[in-house]
PDB file of C-alpha atoms in Angstrom:
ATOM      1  CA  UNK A 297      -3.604 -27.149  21.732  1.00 50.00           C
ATOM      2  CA  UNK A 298      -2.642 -25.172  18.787  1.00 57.00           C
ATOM      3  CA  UNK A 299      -4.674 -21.735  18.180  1.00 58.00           C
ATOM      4  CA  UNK A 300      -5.329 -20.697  14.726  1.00 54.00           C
ATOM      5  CA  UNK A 301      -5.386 -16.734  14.441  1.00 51.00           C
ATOM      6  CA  UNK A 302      -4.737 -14.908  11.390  1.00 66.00           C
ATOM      7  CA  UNK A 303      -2.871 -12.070  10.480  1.00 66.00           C
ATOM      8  CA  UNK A 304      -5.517  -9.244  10.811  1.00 69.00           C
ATOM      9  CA  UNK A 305      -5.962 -10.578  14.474  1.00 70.00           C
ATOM     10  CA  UNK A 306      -2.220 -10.412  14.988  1.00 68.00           C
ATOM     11  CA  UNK A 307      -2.348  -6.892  13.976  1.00 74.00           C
ATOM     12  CA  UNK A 308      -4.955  -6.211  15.918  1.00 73.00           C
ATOM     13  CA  UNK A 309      -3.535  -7.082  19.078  1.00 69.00           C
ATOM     14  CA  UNK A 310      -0.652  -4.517  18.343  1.00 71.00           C
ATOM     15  CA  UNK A 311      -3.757  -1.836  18.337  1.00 74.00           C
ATOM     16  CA  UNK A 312      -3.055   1.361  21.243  1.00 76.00           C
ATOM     17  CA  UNK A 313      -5.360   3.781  21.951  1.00 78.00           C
ATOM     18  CA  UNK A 314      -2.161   6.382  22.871  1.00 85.00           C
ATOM     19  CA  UNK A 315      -0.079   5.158  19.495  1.00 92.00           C
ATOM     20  CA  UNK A 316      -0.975   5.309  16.192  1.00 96.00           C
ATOM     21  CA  UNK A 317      -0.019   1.638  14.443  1.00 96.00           C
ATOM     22  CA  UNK A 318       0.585   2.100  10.938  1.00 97.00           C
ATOM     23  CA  UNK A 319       0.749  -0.812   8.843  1.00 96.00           C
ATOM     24  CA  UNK A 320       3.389  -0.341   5.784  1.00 97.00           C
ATOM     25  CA  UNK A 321       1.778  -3.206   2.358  1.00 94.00           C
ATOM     26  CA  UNK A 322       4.790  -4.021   0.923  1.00 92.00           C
ATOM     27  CA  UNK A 323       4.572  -6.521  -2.172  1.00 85.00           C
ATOM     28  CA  UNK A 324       4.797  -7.142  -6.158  1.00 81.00           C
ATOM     29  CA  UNK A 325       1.579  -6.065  -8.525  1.00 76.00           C
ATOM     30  CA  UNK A 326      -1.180  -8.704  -7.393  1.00 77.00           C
ATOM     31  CA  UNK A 327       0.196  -9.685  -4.801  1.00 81.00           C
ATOM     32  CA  UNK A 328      -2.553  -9.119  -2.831  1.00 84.00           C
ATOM     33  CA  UNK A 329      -2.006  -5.479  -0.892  1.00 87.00           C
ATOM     34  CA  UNK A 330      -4.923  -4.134  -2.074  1.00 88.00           C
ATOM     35  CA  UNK A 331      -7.300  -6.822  -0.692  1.00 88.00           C
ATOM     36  CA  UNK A 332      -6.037  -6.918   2.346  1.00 91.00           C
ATOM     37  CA  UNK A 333      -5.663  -2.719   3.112  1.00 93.00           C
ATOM     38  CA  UNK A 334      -9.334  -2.677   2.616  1.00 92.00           C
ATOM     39  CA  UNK A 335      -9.782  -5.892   5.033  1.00 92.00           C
ATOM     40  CA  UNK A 336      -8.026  -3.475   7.547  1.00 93.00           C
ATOM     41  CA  UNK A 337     -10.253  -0.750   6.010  1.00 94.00           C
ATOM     42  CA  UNK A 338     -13.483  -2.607   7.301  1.00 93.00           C
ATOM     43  CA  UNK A 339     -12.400  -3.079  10.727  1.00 91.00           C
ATOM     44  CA  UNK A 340     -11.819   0.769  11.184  1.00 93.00           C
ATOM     45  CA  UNK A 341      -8.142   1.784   9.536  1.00 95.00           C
ATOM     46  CA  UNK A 342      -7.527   4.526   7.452  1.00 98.00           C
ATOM     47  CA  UNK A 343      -6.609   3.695   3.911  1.00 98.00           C
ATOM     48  CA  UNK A 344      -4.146   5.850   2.248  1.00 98.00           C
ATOM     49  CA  UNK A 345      -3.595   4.427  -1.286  1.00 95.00           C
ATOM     50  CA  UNK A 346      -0.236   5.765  -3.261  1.00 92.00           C
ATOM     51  CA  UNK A 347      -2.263   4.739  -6.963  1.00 89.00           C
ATOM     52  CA  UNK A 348      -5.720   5.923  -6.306  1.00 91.00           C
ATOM     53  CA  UNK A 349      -3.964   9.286  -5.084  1.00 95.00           C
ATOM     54  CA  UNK A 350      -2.047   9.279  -8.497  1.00 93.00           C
ATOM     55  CA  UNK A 351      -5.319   7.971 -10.430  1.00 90.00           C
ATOM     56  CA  UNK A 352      -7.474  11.435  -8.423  1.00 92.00           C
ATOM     57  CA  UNK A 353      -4.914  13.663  -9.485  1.00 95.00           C
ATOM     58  CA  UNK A 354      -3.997  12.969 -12.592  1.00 94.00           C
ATOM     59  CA  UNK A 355      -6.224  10.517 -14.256  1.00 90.00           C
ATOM     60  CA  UNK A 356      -5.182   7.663 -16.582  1.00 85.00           C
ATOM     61  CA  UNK A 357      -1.616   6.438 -17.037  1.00 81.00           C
ATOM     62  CA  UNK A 358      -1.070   6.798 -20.482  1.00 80.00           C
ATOM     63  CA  UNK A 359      -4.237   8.103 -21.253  1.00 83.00           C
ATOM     64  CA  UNK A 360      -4.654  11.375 -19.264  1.00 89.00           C
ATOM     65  CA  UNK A 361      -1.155  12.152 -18.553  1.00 89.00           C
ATOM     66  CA  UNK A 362       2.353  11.091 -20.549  1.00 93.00           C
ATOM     67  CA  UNK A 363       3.812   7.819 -19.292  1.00 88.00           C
ATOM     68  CA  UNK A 364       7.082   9.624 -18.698  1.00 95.00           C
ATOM     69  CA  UNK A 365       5.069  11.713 -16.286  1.00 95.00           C
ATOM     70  CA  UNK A 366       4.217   8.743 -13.889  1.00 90.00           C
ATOM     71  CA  UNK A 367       7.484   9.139 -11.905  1.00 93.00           C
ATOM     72  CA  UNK A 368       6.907  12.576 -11.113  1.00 97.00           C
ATOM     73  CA  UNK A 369       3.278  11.973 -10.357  1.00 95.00           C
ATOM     74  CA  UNK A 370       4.162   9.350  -7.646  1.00 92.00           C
ATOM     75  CA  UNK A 371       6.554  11.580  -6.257  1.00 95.00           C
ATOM     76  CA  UNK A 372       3.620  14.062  -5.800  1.00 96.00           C
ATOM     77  CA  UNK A 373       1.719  11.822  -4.349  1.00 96.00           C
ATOM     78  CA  UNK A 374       4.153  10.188  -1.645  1.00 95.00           C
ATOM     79  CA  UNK A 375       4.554  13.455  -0.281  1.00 97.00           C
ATOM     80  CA  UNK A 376       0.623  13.835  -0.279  1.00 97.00           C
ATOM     81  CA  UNK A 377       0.047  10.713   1.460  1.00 97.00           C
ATOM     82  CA  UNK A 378       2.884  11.660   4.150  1.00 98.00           C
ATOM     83  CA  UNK A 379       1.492  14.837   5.140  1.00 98.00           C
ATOM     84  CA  UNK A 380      -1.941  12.770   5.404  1.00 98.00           C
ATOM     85  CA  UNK A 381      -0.031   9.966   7.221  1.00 99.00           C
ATOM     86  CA  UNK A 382       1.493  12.426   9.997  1.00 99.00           C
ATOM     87  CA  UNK A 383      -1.753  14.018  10.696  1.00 99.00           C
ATOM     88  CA  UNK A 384      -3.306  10.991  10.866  1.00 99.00           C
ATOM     89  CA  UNK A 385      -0.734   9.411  13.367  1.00 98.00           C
ATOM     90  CA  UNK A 386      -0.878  12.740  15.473  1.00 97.00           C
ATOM     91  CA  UNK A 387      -4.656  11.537  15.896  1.00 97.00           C
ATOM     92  CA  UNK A 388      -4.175   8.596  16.820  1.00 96.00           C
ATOM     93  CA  UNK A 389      -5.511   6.855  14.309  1.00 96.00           C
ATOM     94  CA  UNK A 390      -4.779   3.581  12.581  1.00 96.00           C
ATOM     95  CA  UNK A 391      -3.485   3.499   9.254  1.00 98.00           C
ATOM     96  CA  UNK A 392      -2.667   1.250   6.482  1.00 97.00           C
ATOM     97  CA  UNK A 393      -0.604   2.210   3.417  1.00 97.00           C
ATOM     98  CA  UNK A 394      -1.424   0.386   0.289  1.00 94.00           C
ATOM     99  CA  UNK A 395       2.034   0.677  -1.634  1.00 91.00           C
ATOM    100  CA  UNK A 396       4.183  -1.661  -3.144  1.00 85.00           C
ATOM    101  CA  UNK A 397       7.320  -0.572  -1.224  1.00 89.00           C
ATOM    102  CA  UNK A 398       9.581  -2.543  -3.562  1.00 83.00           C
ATOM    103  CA  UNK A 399      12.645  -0.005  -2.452  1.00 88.00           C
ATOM    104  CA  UNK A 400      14.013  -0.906   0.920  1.00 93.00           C
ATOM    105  CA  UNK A 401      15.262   3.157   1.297  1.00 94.00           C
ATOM    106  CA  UNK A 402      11.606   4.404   0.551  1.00 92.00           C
ATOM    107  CA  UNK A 403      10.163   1.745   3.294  1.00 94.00           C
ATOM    108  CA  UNK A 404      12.805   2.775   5.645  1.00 97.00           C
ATOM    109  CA  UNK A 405      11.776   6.567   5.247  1.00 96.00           C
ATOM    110  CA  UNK A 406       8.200   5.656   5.903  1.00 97.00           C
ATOM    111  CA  UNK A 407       9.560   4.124   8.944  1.00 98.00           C
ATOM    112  CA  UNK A 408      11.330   6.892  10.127  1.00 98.00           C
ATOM    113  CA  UNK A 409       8.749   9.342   9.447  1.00 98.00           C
ATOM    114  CA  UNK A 410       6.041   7.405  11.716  1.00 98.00           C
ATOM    115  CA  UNK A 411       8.400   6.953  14.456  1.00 98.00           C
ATOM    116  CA  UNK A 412       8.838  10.989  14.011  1.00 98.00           C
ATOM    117  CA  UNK A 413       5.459  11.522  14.275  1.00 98.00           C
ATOM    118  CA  UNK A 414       4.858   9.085  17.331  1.00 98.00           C
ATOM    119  CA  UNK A 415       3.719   6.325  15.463  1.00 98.00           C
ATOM    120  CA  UNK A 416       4.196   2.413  15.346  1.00 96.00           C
ATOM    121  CA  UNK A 417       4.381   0.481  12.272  1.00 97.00           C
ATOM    122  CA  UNK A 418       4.553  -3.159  10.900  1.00 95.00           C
ATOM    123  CA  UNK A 419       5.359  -3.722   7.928  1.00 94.00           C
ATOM    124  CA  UNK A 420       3.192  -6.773   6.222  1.00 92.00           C
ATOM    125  CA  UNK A 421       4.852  -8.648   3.142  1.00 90.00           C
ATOM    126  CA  UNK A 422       2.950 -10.413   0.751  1.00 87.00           C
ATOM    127  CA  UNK A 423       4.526 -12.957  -1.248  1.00 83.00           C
ATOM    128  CA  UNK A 424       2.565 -15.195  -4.097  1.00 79.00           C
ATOM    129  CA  UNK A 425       3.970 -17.915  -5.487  1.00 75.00           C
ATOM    130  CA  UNK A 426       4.985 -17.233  -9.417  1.00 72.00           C
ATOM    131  CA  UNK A 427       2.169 -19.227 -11.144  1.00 78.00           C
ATOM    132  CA  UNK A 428      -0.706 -17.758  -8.907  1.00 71.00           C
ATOM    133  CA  UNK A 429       0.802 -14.234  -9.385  1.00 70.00           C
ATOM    134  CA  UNK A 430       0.143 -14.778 -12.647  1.00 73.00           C
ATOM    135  CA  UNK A 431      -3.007 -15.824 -13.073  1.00 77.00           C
ATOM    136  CA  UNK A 432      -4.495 -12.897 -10.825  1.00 64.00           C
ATOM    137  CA  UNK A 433      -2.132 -10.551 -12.850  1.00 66.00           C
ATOM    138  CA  UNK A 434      -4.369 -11.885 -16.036  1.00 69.00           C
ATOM    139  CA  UNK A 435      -7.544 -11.384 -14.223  1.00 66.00           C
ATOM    140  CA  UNK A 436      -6.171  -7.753 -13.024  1.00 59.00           C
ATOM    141  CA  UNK A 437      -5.317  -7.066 -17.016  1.00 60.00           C
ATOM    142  CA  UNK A 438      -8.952  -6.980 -17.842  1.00 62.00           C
ATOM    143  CA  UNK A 439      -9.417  -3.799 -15.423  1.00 54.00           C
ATOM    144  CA  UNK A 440      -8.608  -0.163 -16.039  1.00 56.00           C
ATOM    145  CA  UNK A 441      -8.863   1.350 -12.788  1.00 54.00           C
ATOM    146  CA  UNK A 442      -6.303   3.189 -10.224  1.00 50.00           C
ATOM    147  CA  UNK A 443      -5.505  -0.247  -8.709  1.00 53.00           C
ATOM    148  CA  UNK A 444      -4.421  -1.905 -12.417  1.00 51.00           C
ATOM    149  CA  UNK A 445      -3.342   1.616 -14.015  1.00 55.00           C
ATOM    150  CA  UNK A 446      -0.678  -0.273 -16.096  1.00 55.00           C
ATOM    151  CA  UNK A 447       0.005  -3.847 -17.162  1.00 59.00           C
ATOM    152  CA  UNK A 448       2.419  -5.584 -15.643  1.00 58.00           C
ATOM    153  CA  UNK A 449       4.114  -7.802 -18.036  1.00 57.00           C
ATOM    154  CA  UNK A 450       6.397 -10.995 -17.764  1.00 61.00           C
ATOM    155  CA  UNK A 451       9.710  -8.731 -18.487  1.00 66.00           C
ATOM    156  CA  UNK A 452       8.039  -6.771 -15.266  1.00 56.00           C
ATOM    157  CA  UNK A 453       8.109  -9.875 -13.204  1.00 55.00           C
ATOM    158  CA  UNK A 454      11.447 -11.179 -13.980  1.00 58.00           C
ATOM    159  CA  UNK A 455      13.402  -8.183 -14.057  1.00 56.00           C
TER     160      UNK A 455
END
């Protein structure tokens, strides 16, 4: 007999009332990480997001701050959302961190820094296939919000 379980019940199961489990998003614009962080929201995580941080702080990209601030600003804001992180972990508490973790040396300091702290982590990697990227990248260009703070265009996606 074959059981179907999905992913949120696979995470689940790695759940320990004596170790924080931190779940790392790690995937392209659209891709889906948003979605599912607040899926883990609803059944009791804490949600650290690295754009609506940026978007709280410093408003519009483009519009409220310089575009060649945005680098900066998520610098600010990674080190926000770590100090959050390891007093969240030292709680106990579950987390999930809605970032696109496209650099393999910024997901390995996350790593390191709940292992530090006395965490767990998994890291979850969504991957869409090209044509329905795109189409939810359209959908996601009609919204000006922390979660679509820029357009992502085709030179974006094939770069």
């Amino acid at each position: 007999m074959t059981e179907k379980i999905s992913v949120t019940d696979l995470i689940d199961r790695e759940r320990d009332r004596d170790c924080a489990l931190v779940v790392l998003m790690c995937g392209i614009a659209g891709s889906g990480k948003k979605t599912f962080s607040q899926l883990l929201e609803q059944d009791g995580y804490v949600r650290l997001s690295i754009d609506e941080d940026v978007w709280s702080a410093h408003g519009r990209y483009g519009v409220d701050y310089p575009v060649e601030r945005y680098r900066a600003y998520l610098d600010e804001a990674h080190a926000r959302l770590r100090t959050k992180l390891v007093a969240l972990i030292q709680h106990k508490q579950q987390v999930v961190v809605d970032s696109s973790f496209w650099n393999r040396s910024e997901r390995d300091r996350y790593k390191q820094l709940v292992e530090d702290a006395g965490g767990k982590w998994r890291l979850i990697y969504l991957n869409v296939h090209p044509d329905e990227l795109r189409k939810r990248l359209k959908i996601r260009s009609q919204r000006f919000d922390a979660n679509a703070a820029f357009p992502i265009t085709e030179e974006m996606l094939t770069a």
